[in-house]
Structures are given as structure tokens and as C-alpha cells.
Short mmCIF file of C-alpha atoms and ligand atoms in Angstrom, two decimals:
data_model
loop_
_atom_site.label_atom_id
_atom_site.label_comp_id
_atom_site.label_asym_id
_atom_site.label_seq_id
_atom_site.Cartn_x
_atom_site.Cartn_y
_atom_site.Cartn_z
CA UNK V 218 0.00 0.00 0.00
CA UNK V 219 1.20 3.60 -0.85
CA UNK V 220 -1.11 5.74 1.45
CA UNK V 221 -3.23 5.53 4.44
CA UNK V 222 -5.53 8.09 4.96
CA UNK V 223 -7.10 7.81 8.45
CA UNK V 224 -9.78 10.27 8.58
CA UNK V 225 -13.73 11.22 8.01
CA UNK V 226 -16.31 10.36 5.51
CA UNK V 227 -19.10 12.54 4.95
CA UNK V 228 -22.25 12.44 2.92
CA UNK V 229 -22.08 16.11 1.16
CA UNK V 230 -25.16 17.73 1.06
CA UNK V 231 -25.01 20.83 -1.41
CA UNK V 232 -27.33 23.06 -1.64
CA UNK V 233 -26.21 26.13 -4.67
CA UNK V 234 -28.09 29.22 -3.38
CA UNK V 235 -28.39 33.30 -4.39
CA UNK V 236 -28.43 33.97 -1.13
CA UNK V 237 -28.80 32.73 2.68
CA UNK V 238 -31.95 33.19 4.16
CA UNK V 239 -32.20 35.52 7.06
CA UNK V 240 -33.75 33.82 10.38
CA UNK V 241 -37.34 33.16 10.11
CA UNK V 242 -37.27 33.34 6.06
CA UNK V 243 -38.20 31.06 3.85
CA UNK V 244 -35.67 30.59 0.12
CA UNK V 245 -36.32 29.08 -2.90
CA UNK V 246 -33.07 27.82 -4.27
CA UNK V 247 -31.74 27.01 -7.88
CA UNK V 248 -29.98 23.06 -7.28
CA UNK V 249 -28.95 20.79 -4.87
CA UNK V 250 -27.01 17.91 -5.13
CA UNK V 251 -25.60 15.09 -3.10
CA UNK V 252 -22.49 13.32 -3.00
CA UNK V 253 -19.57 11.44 -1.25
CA UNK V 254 -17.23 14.00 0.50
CA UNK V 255 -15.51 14.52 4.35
CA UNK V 256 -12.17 15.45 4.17
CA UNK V 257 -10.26 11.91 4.80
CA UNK V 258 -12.82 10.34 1.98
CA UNK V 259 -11.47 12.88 -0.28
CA UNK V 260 -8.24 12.74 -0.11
CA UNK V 261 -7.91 8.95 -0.38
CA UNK V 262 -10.46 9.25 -3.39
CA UNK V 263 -7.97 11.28 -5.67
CA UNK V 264 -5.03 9.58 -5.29
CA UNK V 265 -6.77 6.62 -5.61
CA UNK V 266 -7.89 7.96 -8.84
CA UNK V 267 -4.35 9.31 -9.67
CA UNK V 268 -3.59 5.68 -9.51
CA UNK V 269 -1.83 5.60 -6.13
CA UNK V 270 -2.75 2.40 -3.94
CA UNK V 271 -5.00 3.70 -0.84
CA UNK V 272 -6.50 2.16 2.41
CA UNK V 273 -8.40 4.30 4.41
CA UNK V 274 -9.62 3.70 8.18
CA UNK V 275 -12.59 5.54 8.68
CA UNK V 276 -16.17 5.19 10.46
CA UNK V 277 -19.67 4.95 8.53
CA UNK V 278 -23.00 5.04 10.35
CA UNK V 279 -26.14 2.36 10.55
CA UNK V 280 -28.33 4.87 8.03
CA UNK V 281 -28.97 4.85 4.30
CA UNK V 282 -25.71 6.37 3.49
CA UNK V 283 -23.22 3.96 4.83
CA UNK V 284 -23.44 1.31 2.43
CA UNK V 285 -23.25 3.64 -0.07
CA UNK V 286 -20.23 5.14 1.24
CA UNK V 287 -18.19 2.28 1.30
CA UNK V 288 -19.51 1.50 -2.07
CA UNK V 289 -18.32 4.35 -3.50
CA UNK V 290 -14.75 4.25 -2.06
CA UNK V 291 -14.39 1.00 -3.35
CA UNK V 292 -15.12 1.96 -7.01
CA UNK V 293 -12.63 4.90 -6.48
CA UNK V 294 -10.03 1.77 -5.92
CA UNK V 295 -9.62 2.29 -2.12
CA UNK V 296 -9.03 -0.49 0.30
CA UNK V 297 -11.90 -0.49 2.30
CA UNK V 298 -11.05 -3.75 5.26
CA UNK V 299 -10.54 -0.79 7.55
CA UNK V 300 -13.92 1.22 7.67
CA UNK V 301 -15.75 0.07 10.85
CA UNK V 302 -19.67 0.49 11.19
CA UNK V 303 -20.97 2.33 14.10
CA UNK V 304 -24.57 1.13 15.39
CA UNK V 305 -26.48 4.10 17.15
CA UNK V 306 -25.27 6.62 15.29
CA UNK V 307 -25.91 8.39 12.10
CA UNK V 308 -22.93 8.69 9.28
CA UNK V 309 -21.34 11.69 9.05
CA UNK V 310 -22.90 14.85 6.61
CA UNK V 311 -22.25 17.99 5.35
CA UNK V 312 -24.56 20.27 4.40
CA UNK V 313 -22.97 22.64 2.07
CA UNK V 314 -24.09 25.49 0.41
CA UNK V 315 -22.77 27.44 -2.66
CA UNK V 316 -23.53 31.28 -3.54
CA UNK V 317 -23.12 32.28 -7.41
CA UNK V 318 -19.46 33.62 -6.42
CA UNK V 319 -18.77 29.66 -6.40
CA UNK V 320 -18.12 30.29 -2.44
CA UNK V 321 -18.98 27.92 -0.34
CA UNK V 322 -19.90 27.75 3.26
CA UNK V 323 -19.80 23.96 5.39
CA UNK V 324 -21.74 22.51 8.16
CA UNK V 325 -20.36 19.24 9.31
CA UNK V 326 -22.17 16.69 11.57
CA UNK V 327 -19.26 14.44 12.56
CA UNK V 328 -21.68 11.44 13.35
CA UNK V 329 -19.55 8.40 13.07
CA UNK V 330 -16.61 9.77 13.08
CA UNK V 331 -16.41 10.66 16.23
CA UNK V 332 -16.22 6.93 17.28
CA UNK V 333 -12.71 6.92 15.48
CA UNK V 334 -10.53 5.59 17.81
CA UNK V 335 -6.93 5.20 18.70
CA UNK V 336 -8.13 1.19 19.30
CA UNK V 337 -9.09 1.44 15.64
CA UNK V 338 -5.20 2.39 14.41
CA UNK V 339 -4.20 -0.79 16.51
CA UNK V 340 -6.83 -2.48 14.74
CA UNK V 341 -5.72 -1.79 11.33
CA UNK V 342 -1.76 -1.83 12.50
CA UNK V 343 -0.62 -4.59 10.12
CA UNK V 344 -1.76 -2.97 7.32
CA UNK V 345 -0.81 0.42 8.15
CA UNK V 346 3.02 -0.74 8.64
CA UNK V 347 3.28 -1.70 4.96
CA UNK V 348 2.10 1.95 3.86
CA UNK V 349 4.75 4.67 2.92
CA UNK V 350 2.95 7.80 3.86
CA UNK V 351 -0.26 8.81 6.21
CA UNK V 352 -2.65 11.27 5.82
CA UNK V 353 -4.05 13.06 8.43
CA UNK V 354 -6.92 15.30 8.95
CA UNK V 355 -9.08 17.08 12.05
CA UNK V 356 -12.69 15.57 11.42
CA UNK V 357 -11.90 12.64 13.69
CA UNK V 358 -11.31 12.60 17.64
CA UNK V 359 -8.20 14.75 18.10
CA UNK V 360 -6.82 11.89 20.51
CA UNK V 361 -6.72 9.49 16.94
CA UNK V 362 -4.95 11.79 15.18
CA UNK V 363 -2.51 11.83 17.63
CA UNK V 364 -2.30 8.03 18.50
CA UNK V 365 -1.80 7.68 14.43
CA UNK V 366 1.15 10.24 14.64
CA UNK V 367 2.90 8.05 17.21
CA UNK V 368 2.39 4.97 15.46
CA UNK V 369 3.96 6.53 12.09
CA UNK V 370 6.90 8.12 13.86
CA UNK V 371 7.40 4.31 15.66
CA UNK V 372 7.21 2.77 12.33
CA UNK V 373 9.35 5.70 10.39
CA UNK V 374 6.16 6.68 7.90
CA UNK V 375 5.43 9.86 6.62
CA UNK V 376 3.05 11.55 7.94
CA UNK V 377 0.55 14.97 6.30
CA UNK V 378 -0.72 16.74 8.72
CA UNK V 379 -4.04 18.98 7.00
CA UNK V 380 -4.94 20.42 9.88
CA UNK V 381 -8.83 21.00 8.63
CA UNK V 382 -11.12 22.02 9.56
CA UNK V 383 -9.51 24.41 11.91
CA UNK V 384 -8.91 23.81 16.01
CA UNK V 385 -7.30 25.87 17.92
CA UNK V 386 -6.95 22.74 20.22
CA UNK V 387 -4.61 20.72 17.94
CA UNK V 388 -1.14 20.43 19.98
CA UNK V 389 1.77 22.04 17.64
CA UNK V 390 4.08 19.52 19.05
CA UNK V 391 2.05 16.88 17.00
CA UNK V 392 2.16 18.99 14.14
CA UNK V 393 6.06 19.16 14.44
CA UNK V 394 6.63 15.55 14.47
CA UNK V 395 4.96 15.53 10.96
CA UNK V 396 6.85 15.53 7.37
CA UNK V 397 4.48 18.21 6.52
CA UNK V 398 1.23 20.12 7.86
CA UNK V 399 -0.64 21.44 5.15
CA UNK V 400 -3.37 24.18 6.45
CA UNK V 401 -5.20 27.21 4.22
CA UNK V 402 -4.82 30.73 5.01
CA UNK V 403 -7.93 30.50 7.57
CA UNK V 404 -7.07 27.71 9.13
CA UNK V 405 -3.26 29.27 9.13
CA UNK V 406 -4.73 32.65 10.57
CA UNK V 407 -6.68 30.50 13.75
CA UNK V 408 -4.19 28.11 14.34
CA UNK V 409 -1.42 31.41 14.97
CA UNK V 410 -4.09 34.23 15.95
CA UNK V 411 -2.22 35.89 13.07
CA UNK V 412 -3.60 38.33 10.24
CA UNK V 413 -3.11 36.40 6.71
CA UNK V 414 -4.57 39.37 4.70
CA UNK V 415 -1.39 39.78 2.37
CA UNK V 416 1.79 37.41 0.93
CA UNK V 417 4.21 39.33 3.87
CA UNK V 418 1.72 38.51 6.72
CA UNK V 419 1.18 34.81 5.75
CA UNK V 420 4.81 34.15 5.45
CA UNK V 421 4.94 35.78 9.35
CA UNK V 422 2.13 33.62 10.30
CA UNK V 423 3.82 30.79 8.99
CA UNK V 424 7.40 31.84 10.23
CA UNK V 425 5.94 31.24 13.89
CA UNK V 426 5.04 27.68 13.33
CA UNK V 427 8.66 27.10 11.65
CA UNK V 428 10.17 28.51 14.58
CA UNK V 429 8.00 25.97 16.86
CA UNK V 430 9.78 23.28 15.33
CA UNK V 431 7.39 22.35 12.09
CA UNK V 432 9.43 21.10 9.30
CA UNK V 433 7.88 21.62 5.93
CA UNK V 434 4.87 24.06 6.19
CA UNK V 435 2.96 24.34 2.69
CA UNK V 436 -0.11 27.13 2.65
CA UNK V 437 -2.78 26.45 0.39
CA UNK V 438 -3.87 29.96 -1.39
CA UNK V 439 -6.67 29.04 -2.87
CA UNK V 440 -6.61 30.30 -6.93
CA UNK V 441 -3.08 31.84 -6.15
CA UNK V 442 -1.69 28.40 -5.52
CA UNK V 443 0.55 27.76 -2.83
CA UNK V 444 3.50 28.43 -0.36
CA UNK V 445 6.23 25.88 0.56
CA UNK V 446 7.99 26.91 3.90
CA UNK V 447 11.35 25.28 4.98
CA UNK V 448 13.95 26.02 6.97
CA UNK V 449 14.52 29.66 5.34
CA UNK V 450 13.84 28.71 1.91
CA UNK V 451 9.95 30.02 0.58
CA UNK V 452 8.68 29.02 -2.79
CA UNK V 453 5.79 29.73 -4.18
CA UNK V 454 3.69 27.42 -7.01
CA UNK V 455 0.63 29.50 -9.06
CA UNK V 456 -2.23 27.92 -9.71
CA UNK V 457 -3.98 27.48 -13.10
CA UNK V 458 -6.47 30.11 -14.18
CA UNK V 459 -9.98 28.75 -14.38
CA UNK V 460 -13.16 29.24 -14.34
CA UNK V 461 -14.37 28.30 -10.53
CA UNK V 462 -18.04 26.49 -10.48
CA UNK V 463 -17.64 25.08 -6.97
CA UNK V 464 -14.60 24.87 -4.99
CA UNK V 465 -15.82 22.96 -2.10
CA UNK V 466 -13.03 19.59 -1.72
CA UNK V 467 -10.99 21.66 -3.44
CA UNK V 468 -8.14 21.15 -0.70
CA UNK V 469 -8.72 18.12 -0.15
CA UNK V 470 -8.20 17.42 -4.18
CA UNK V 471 -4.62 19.28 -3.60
CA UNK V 472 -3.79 16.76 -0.64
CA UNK V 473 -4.77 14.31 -2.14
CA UNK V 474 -2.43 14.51 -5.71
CA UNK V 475 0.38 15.78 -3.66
CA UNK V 476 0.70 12.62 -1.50
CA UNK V 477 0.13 10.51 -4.62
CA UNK V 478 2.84 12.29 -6.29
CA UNK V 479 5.06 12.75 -3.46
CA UNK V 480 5.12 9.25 -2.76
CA UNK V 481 6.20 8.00 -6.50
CA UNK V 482 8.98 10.58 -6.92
CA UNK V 483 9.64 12.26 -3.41
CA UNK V 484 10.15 15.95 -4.87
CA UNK V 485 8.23 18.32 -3.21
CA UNK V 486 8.15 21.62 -5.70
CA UNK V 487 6.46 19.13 -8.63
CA UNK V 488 4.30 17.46 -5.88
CA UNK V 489 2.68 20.99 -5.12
CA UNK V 490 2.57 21.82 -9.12
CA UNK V 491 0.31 19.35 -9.75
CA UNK V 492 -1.23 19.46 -6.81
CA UNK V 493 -2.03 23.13 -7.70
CA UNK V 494 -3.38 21.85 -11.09
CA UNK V 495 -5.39 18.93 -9.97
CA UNK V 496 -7.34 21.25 -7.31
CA UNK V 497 -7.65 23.88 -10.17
CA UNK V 498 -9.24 21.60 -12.31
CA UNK V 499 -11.52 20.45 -9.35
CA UNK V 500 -13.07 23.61 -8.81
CA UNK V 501 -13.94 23.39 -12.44
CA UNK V 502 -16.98 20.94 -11.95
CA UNK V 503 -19.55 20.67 -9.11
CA UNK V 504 -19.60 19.01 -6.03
CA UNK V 505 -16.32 17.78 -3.93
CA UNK V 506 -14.75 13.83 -4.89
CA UNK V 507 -17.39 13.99 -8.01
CA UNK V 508 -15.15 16.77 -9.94
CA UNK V 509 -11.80 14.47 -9.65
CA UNK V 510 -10.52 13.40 -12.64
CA UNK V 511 -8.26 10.49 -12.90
CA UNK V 512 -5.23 10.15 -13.83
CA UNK V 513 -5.99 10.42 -18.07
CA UNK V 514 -8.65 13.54 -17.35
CA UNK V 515 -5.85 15.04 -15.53
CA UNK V 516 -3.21 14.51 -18.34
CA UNK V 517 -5.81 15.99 -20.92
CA UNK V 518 -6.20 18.60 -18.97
CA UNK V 519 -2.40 19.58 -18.22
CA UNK V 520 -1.68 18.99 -21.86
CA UNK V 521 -4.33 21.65 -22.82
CA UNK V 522 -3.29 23.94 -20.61
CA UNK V 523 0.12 23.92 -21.75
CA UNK V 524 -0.78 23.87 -25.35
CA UNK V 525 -2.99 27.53 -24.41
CA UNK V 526 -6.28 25.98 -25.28
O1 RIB J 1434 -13.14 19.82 2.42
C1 RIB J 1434 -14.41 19.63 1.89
C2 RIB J 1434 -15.16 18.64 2.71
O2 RIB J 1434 -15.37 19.19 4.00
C3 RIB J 1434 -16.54 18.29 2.21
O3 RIB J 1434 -16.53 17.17 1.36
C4 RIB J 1434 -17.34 18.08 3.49
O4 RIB J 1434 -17.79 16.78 3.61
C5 RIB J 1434 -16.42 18.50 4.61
O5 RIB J 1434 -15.86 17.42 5.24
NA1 NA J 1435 -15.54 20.98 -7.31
#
């Protein structure tokens, strides 16, 4: 196995709206749509689809959406002998909704996930040793995220941090024993108490985390790309321009390719380049693991782009 992601499912529910409705209103709005999201499900999902070999460990309810979910990660290609079902409790959604700016806003109900436990890592231990790099996101009990940190620095695996969404709990020490912690500018800006309103301030933001004793910080900027902090070195990647329809999973879509990519050739700079250009492209269609192209939609898509069309 290539990658373990050990994180949440969700059942996205998106709802594309004009505008909110004030308390007490009533709103007609234009679409909805569901799909298979949560942040761990999405990252496994496209680099499965980039072709990478994934397992994830993750929790699914006793409702109408867990077989589904587990049905759907399978057809992505991901190893699914770790996903536990949780009687009692309902799987985790995400009501989602998305303005005509393409911005969206996310509720999540954690359900199931919750129940992820350190127990569970132990569970799925013989698997997880034969993996080369973990993935690691904050939907899941805070306590698992840090039980799976120990077991990958016992076993010498890489570990992504995406620190997502945003806690101002999460212990930075954790964070530092991690090949790389991957945040966006919000969750950058909560996670410091630091202003990320320009380049200059994001880079101080960042600084303070380097100086805590994180390794390789890289800042996810949305349609300007991304940073890469190290040591002193800073380099930044652009994005592709494109016409943004929904960019809900959008990080998650960036994660995602740049573990698949990082694990087959190790170089971090072309990791984040096509990260950058896989998460464009994502934002390009509707809905979160639905707008992930595999690894031949992806090529088409580079190869236009670099031919100007
Ligand atoms: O990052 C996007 C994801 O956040 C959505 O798929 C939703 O399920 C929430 O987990
Ligand atoms: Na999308």
C-alpha cells in the first residue's frame, strides 16, 4: 500500500443558493445535489484515482448512506477492510451550500466519526506498517490523530498533517513531528491568531510555526496556488487560471495529488505543481470527490493547458 488516509467520511449535502436566508425566512433555491465528500474520503479518493494504492480507516454510520459510502470508495479503488460500522449513530454529513461567487460555506455533523478511535489504528496496525505515507486530517477525535502520529513516527512513515477544519486545540508539538502540515490561510490565521490578509503577513504567520519546530509548512492559497515553507527557503507554485463552479473539496483534491505524487517521486516543488493543477481543475466541476478526474482527465487537462487551449 502507498497511502493511508485515516480520517472522516461525509455524505455532502449541497445546496447552490443566491443567497442565505435571514432567520425566520423562507428561500427558494436554484440546485442541490448530493455526493460522497468529508475530508479523509477525499483525499484517499484522488489519489486513488491518480492511480496511487489507498486504504483508508474511517467510520460509517447504521443509516442509508453507509453502504453507499463504502460502495463508493471502493469503485474509487480504495481499500476499504478498515472502515468500521458504528450502530447508534448516524454517518457523518455535510450540508454545504454554494452562492453564485462559487463560495462555499460547510456545516459538518461528525456522526460516526467521532467513534474513530486510537483502538481502531491498533486495529488496522498490520496494514498500516506496509504503507509509505499517512494522511491526516481534524474531522476525527483529536486523541486518533494523535495516536496515528505516534504509530507513524514508531514505524518511520510519513506523515501529512491537514490540519482542517480548523482547532485551535490541535497540539503544535504533534504537528512538528509531521513531514508536513498542510493548512489554508484561515485555518493558518486561527491556528497562529495571526492576520493572513497579504503574501508578507502569511509568510509571518507561517514563520511562527517554523520557529516551533514544524518542518515543511505548505499554505494552500486558494486560486493563487501555494507556499512551501522550509527552513529559510519560501517558494511559491501558481495555480492554473480557471473558471471556478464550486470549490468545495478543493483542498482536499490538492492533498490528495500531492501525496500521490510525493510518494512516486519524493520531490516536493512538482508534488505541489500538480497538486495546484489537480485542485484547479476540481473547482472546475460541481460538487467535492465527483469533480476528480483520474489520472488520463488530468493529463488531458495539463496537456491543454500547456498547449494555451
Ligand atoms: O473539504 C471539503 C469537505 O469538507 C466536504 O466534502 C465536506 O464533507 C467537509 O468534510
Ligand atoms: Na468541485
Amino acid at each position: 500500500m502507498d497511502i493511508a488516509v485515516i480520517g472522516s467520511n461525509m455524505v455532502d449535502l449541497i445546496t447552490y443558493i443566491d443567497r442565505m436566508p435571514n432567520a425566520g425566512e423562507t428561500l427558494e433555491a436554484p440546485a442541490f445535489e448530493i455526493g460522497c465528500g468529508g475530508k479523509g474520503a477525499n483525499q484517499a479518493v484522488a489519489a486513488a484515482k491518480l492511480g496511487a494504492s489507498v486504504m483508508m480507516v474511517t467510520c460509517v454510520g447504521d443509516d442509508v448512506f453507509a453502504d453507499n459510502t463504502v460502495r463508493n470508495l471502493q469503485q474509487a479503488g480504495v481499500d476499504t477492510r478498515h472502515v468500521k460500522k458504528v450502530t447508534g449513530v448516524s454517518s457523518g454529513v455535510a450540508p454545504i451550500f454554494v452562492d453564485s461567487a462559487s463560495q462555499n460555506r460547510i456545516l459538518i455533523v461528525k456522526g460516526a466519526n467521532d467513534r474513530l478511535l486510537p483502538a481502531d489504528i491498533e486495529r488496522a496496525a498490520p496494514a498500516l506498517q506496509a504503507c509509505r505515507l499517512m494522511i491526516l486530517q481534524l474531522e476525527i477525535p483529536l486523541e486518533t490523530v494523535y495516536a496515528a502520529i505516534d504509530f507513524a513516527r514508531r514505524q518511520r512513515i510519513a506523515v501529512i498533517l491537514n490540519p482542517a477544519p480548523a482547532s485551535r486545540e490541535l497540539d503544535i508539538a504533534y504537528a512538528c513531528q509531521c513531514d508536513f502540515f498542510i493548512p489554508n490561510e484561515t485555518e493558518l490565521e486561527i491556528l497562529t491568531g495571526m492576520p493572513v490578509d497579504s503574501e508578507e503577513n502569511i509568510l509571518r504567520a507561517g514563520r511562527t510555526l517554523l520557529e516551533k519546530g514544524l518542518r515543511n509548512l505548505i499554505v494552500t492559497l486558494g486560486q493563487r496556488g501555494a507556499l512551501w515553507l522550509t527552513g529559510d527557503r519560501v517558494e511559491h507554485v501558481a495555480s492554473l487560471p480557471v473558471k471556478a463552479v464550486d470549490t468545495s473539496g478543493a483542498g482536499d483534491a490538492f492533498i490528495g495529488c500531492f501525496a500521490h505524487e510525493y510518494v512516486r517521486h519524493g520531490e516536493v516543488l512538482q508534488a505541489m505543481r500538480q497538486a495546484s493543477a489537480y485542485a484547479a481543475y476540481s473547482v472546475t466541476g460541481k460538487g467535492t470527490q465527483r469533480s476528480y478526474p483520474d489520472a488520463s482527465q488530468f493529463l488531458d487537462f495539463i496537456t491543454a493547458q500547456q498547449q494555451g487551449k
